[in-house]
Amino acid sequence: MEDNPKHQGQRRQLVDILLEKGIENTQVLEALREVPRHWFMDPSLAEWAYVDKAYPIAAEQTISQPYTVAYQTELLELQPGAKVLEIGTGSGYQSAVLLHLGMQLFTIERQQELYKNTKRLFSKLGLRPKKMIFGDGYKGLPEKAPFDGIIVTAAAPELPKDLLGQLAIGGRLVIPIGTQEQFMFRYTRRSQTQFDREKLGAFRFVPMLEDKN
Ligand code: SAH
């Protein structure tokens, strides 16, 4: 797939914007400078790929805004090789950023169409998550737990309790919670039973879908 100097220049400008908006982690900024976001969007929208906005993808979902991708990734505070669970594969852009950072990625998507398209795209791009799952992310992925990080990319009406139990000690869950109004939350596991909870900024995400089974 094509990635020309114009795209690269637009990504450098995007990274300047992310810096101004407060993203500090150098590795995260580097990943956003290197991963071609236009590969994860409909070709008809490609010219807007480096505008800091969410855009429609299939199945009435959206590709997250670059700032949101950078912000959530930064909040995970992970080192290369860490085990990460992503809920809401969607376009695969956030997944590609995590893979670029050297994470062992497990990712779950609820919409069959997106699951299939993104799986095909990943093999075309040579991107290799440990596992891509078509299913309901509410319950996480107990058979692969514990995770160093769990990132949820759709808004949950409330905290999905099962996810906390799948964090390693020291692991972090980054999740937007709320219906009309949504806030980013970060839960850090301190021990078997103790978690720190931080309420962060306001965001707008597509809602997490209920289990269809
Ligand atoms: N990370 C994606 C964001 C896509 S939007 C990207 O960068 O493109 C959120 C995604 O979460 C959608 O694709 C939606 O279908 C998916 N989703 C919603 N509810 C889900 C659930 N219960 N389990 C897994 N995925 C879900």
Tab-separated table of C-alpha atoms and ligand atoms in Angstrom:
chain	number	residue	atom	x	y	z
A	1	MET	CA	0.000	0.000	0.000
A	2	GLU	CA	1.117	3.500	-0.742
A	3	ASP	CA	2.680	5.873	1.751
A	4	ASN	CA	4.151	8.908	0.032
A	5	PRO	CA	6.095	11.977	1.234
A	6	LYS	CA	2.873	14.002	1.371
A	7	HIS	CA	1.367	11.543	3.875
A	8	GLN	CA	4.597	11.545	5.865
A	9	GLY	CA	4.597	15.347	6.002
A	10	GLN	CA	0.973	15.358	7.145
A	11	ARG	CA	1.850	12.898	9.904
A	12	ARG	CA	4.666	15.111	11.130
A	13	GLN	CA	2.185	17.993	11.365
A	14	LEU	CA	-0.280	15.745	13.168
A	15	VAL	CA	2.394	14.840	15.714
A	16	ASP	CA	3.040	18.562	16.326
A	17	ILE	CA	-0.666	18.958	17.082
A	18	LEU	CA	-0.603	15.971	19.459
A	19	LEU	CA	2.389	17.490	21.255
A	20	GLU	CA	0.480	20.777	21.649
A	21	LYS	CA	-2.506	18.838	22.996
A	22	GLY	CA	-0.278	17.339	25.693
A	23	ILE	CA	0.911	13.935	24.475
A	24	GLU	CA	4.415	13.493	25.888
A	25	ASN	CA	5.481	9.884	25.434
A	26	THR	CA	8.161	9.838	22.716
A	27	GLN	CA	7.528	6.241	21.672
A	28	VAL	CA	3.816	6.928	21.309
A	29	LEU	CA	4.439	10.069	19.232
A	30	GLU	CA	6.906	8.126	17.110
A	31	ALA	CA	4.333	5.377	16.501
A	32	LEU	CA	1.748	7.926	15.341
A	33	ARG	CA	4.362	9.481	13.078
A	34	GLU	CA	5.128	6.115	11.493
A	35	VAL	CA	1.843	4.233	11.208
A	36	PRO	CA	-0.034	5.292	8.030
A	37	ARG	CA	-3.569	5.989	9.284
A	38	HIS	CA	-4.925	6.287	5.737
A	39	TRP	CA	-4.374	2.532	5.293
A	40	PHE	CA	-7.079	1.942	7.904
A	41	MET	CA	-9.686	4.244	6.365
A	42	ASP	CA	-11.977	4.085	3.376
A	43	PRO	CA	-10.036	5.353	0.325
A	44	SER	CA	-12.705	8.032	-0.199
A	45	LEU	CA	-11.767	9.556	3.185
A	46	ALA	CA	-7.999	9.127	2.843
A	47	GLU	CA	-7.360	12.834	2.301
A	48	TRP	CA	-8.637	13.481	5.850
A	49	ALA	CA	-6.593	10.722	7.466
A	50	TYR	CA	-4.247	13.180	9.197
A	51	VAL	CA	-6.889	15.514	10.513
A	52	ASP	CA	-7.276	14.945	14.261
A	53	LYS	CA	-10.849	13.648	14.048
A	54	ALA	CA	-12.802	10.388	14.156
A	55	TYR	CA	-14.232	9.179	10.809
A	56	PRO	CA	-16.821	6.583	9.830
A	57	ILE	CA	-15.745	2.992	9.081
A	58	ALA	CA	-17.985	-0.014	8.297
A	59	ALA	CA	-20.879	-1.201	10.495
A	60	GLU	CA	-21.692	2.330	11.762
A	61	GLN	CA	-18.481	2.467	13.782
A	62	THR	CA	-15.658	4.993	13.753
A	63	ILE	CA	-11.883	5.037	13.581
A	64	SER	CA	-10.792	6.772	16.788
A	65	GLN	CA	-9.363	10.278	16.685
A	66	PRO	CA	-5.523	10.228	16.621
A	67	TYR	CA	-5.401	12.231	19.876
A	68	THR	CA	-7.576	9.603	21.572
A	69	VAL	CA	-5.397	6.761	20.262
A	70	ALA	CA	-2.262	8.534	21.507
A	71	TYR	CA	-3.855	9.424	24.857
A	72	GLN	CA	-5.142	5.922	25.616
A	73	THR	CA	-1.859	4.343	24.513
A	74	GLU	CA	0.126	6.735	26.687
A	75	LEU	CA	-2.075	5.919	29.692
A	76	LEU	CA	-1.264	2.211	29.361
A	77	GLU	CA	2.416	3.002	30.170
A	78	LEU	CA	3.681	-0.234	28.688
A	79	GLN	CA	7.093	-1.508	27.667
A	80	PRO	CA	7.700	-3.461	24.428
A	81	GLY	CA	6.737	-7.103	24.818
A	82	ALA	CA	3.896	-6.369	27.231
A	83	LYS	CA	0.682	-8.367	26.846
A	84	VAL	CA	-2.241	-6.168	25.823
A	85	LEU	CA	-5.922	-6.864	25.310
A	86	GLU	CA	-7.808	-4.462	23.045
A	87	ILE	CA	-11.584	-4.442	23.018
A	88	GLY	CA	-12.951	-3.031	19.767
A	89	THR	CA	-10.524	-3.816	16.920
A	90	GLY	CA	-12.553	-1.665	14.520
A	91	SER	CA	-10.399	-0.336	11.680
A	92	GLY	CA	-7.256	-1.819	13.240
A	93	TYR	CA	-5.512	1.549	13.578
A	94	GLN	CA	-5.161	1.458	17.371
A	95	SER	CA	-4.029	-2.180	17.050
A	96	ALA	CA	-1.378	-1.176	14.511
A	97	VAL	CA	-0.066	1.502	16.891
A	98	LEU	CA	0.220	-1.064	19.718
A	99	LEU	CA	1.936	-3.558	17.405
A	100	HIS	CA	4.341	-0.856	16.247
A	101	LEU	CA	5.246	-0.357	19.908
A	102	GLY	CA	6.159	-4.037	20.126
A	103	MET	CA	3.208	-5.231	22.204
A	104	GLN	CA	1.858	-8.783	22.250
A	105	LEU	CA	-1.650	-7.940	21.156
A	106	PHE	CA	-4.935	-9.763	21.664
A	107	THR	CA	-7.875	-7.953	20.094
A	108	ILE	CA	-11.643	-8.567	20.103
A	109	GLU	CA	-14.277	-7.186	17.706
A	110	ARG	CA	-18.045	-7.581	17.953
A	111	GLN	CA	-18.955	-6.744	14.333
A	112	GLN	CA	-18.336	-9.570	11.898
A	113	GLU	CA	-17.808	-7.256	8.927
A	114	LEU	CA	-15.085	-5.262	10.698
A	115	TYR	CA	-13.495	-8.396	12.112
A	116	LYS	CA	-13.218	-9.910	8.619
A	117	ASN	CA	-12.050	-6.745	6.842
A	118	THR	CA	-9.446	-5.889	9.427
A	119	LYS	CA	-8.142	-9.453	9.617
A	120	ARG	CA	-7.616	-9.385	5.849
A	121	LEU	CA	-5.959	-5.959	6.039
A	122	PHE	CA	-3.545	-7.121	8.766
A	123	SER	CA	-2.371	-10.097	6.733
A	124	LYS	CA	-1.878	-7.822	3.729
A	125	LEU	CA	0.186	-5.429	5.866
A	126	GLY	CA	2.088	-8.203	7.652
A	127	LEU	CA	0.724	-7.105	11.056
A	128	ARG	CA	0.597	-9.982	13.515
A	129	PRO	CA	-1.504	-9.813	16.640
A	130	LYS	CA	-1.181	-12.889	18.882
A	131	LYS	CA	-4.901	-13.401	18.415
A	132	MET	CA	-7.853	-11.676	16.719
A	133	ILE	CA	-11.218	-12.686	18.048
A	134	PHE	CA	-14.735	-12.199	16.743
A	135	GLY	CA	-16.800	-11.984	19.903
A	136	ASP	CA	-17.980	-9.973	22.866
A	137	GLY	CA	-15.317	-8.043	24.717
A	138	TYR	CA	-17.382	-7.489	27.877
A	139	LYS	CA	-16.004	-10.671	29.362
A	140	GLY	CA	-12.442	-10.055	28.215
A	141	LEU	CA	-10.305	-13.067	27.365
A	142	PRO	CA	-9.930	-15.090	30.588
A	143	GLU	CA	-7.991	-17.921	28.937
A	144	LYS	CA	-5.145	-15.529	28.002
A	145	ALA	CA	-5.137	-13.452	31.215
A	146	PRO	CA	-3.413	-11.825	33.000
A	147	PHE	CA	-2.714	-8.775	30.818
A	148	ASP	CA	-0.301	-5.914	31.471
A	149	GLY	CA	-2.772	-3.609	29.768
A	150	ILE	CA	-6.403	-3.649	28.672
A	151	ILE	CA	-7.666	-0.898	26.367
A	152	VAL	CA	-11.349	-0.485	25.565
A	153	THR	CA	-12.084	1.609	22.465
A	154	ALA	CA	-15.893	1.864	22.773
A	155	ALA	CA	-17.777	3.463	25.665
A	156	ALA	CA	-19.031	1.088	28.351
A	157	PRO	CA	-22.169	2.132	30.272
A	158	GLU	CA	-20.425	0.950	33.439
A	159	LEU	CA	-17.210	-0.789	34.414
A	160	PRO	CA	-17.156	-4.363	33.044
A	161	LYS	CA	-16.082	-6.097	36.279
A	162	ASP	CA	-14.566	-9.158	34.582
A	163	LEU	CA	-11.876	-6.995	33.004
A	164	LEU	CA	-10.348	-5.913	36.324
A	165	GLY	CA	-9.774	-9.518	37.322
A	166	GLN	CA	-7.787	-10.102	34.116
A	167	LEU	CA	-5.144	-7.468	34.924
A	168	ALA	CA	-1.687	-8.514	36.096
A	169	ILE	CA	-0.501	-6.860	39.335
A	170	GLY	CA	0.703	-3.420	38.171
A	171	GLY	CA	-1.423	-3.743	35.010
A	172	ARG	CA	-3.704	-0.967	33.763
A	173	LEU	CA	-7.197	-0.846	32.289
A	174	VAL	CA	-7.933	2.257	30.190
A	175	ILE	CA	-11.629	2.630	29.427
A	176	PRO	CA	-14.184	5.322	28.543
A	177	ILE	CA	-17.263	4.961	30.762
A	178	GLY	CA	-20.640	6.638	30.470
A	179	THR	CA	-23.654	6.946	28.227
A	180	GLN	CA	-24.437	10.565	27.259
A	181	GLU	CA	-21.351	11.891	28.952
A	182	GLN	CA	-18.228	9.773	28.910
A	183	PHE	CA	-15.054	10.043	30.905
A	184	MET	CA	-11.783	8.181	30.524
A	185	PHE	CA	-10.920	6.041	33.518
A	186	ARG	CA	-7.709	4.285	34.390
A	187	TYR	CA	-7.672	1.396	36.845
A	188	THR	CA	-4.299	0.166	38.083
A	189	ARG	CA	-4.106	-3.157	39.875
A	190	ARG	CA	-2.131	-2.831	43.114
A	191	SER	CA	-2.740	-6.294	44.562
A	192	GLN	CA	-5.081	-9.236	44.271
A	193	THR	CA	-7.899	-7.118	45.684
A	194	GLN	CA	-6.819	-3.444	45.424
A	195	PHE	CA	-7.159	-1.115	42.448
A	196	ASP	CA	-6.410	2.587	42.001
A	197	ARG	CA	-9.067	4.430	40.033
A	198	GLU	CA	-8.388	7.692	38.186
A	199	LYS	CA	-11.115	9.708	36.490
A	200	LEU	CA	-9.655	11.636	33.549
A	201	GLY	CA	-10.978	13.812	30.715
A	202	ALA	CA	-14.295	13.834	28.819
A	203	PHE	CA	-14.486	11.969	25.481
A	204	ARG	CA	-16.935	10.849	22.830
A	205	PHE	CA	-16.913	7.202	21.768
A	206	VAL	CA	-19.338	4.898	19.974
A	207	PRO	CA	-21.197	2.800	22.568
A	208	MET	CA	-20.004	-0.673	23.458
A	209	LEU	CA	-22.400	-3.234	22.009
A	210	GLU	CA	-24.221	-5.675	24.246
A	211	ASP	CA	-23.696	-9.381	23.784
A	212	LYS	CA	-25.814	-10.554	20.857
A	213	ASN	CA	-25.758	-14.237	21.867
B	1	SAH	N1	-9.805	0.879	17.924
B	1	SAH	C1	-10.749	1.155	16.869
B	1	SAH	C2	-11.969	1.879	17.413
B	1	SAH	C3	-13.196	1.465	16.692
B	1	SAH	S1	-14.703	2.059	17.408
B	1	SAH	C4	-10.106	1.952	15.763
B	1	SAH	O1	-9.076	2.591	15.992
B	1	SAH	O2	-10.634	1.931	14.646
B	1	SAH	C5	-15.077	0.831	18.609
B	1	SAH	C6	-15.160	-0.607	18.112
B	1	SAH	O3	-15.603	-1.410	19.207
B	1	SAH	C7	-16.149	-0.847	16.985
B	1	SAH	O4	-15.481	-1.481	15.924
B	1	SAH	C8	-17.202	-1.764	17.613
B	1	SAH	O5	-17.774	-2.663	16.693
B	1	SAH	C9	-16.401	-2.462	18.700
B	1	SAH	N2	-17.196	-2.988	19.805
B	1	SAH	C10	-18.313	-2.466	20.359
B	1	SAH	N3	-18.765	-3.236	21.356
B	1	SAH	C11	-17.914	-4.296	21.462
B	1	SAH	C12	-17.863	-5.432	22.297
B	1	SAH	N4	-18.815	-5.665	23.230
B	1	SAH	N5	-16.841	-6.295	22.137
B	1	SAH	C13	-15.882	-6.082	21.186
B	1	SAH	N6	-15.898	-5.022	20.349
B	1	SAH	C14	-16.903	-4.139	20.473
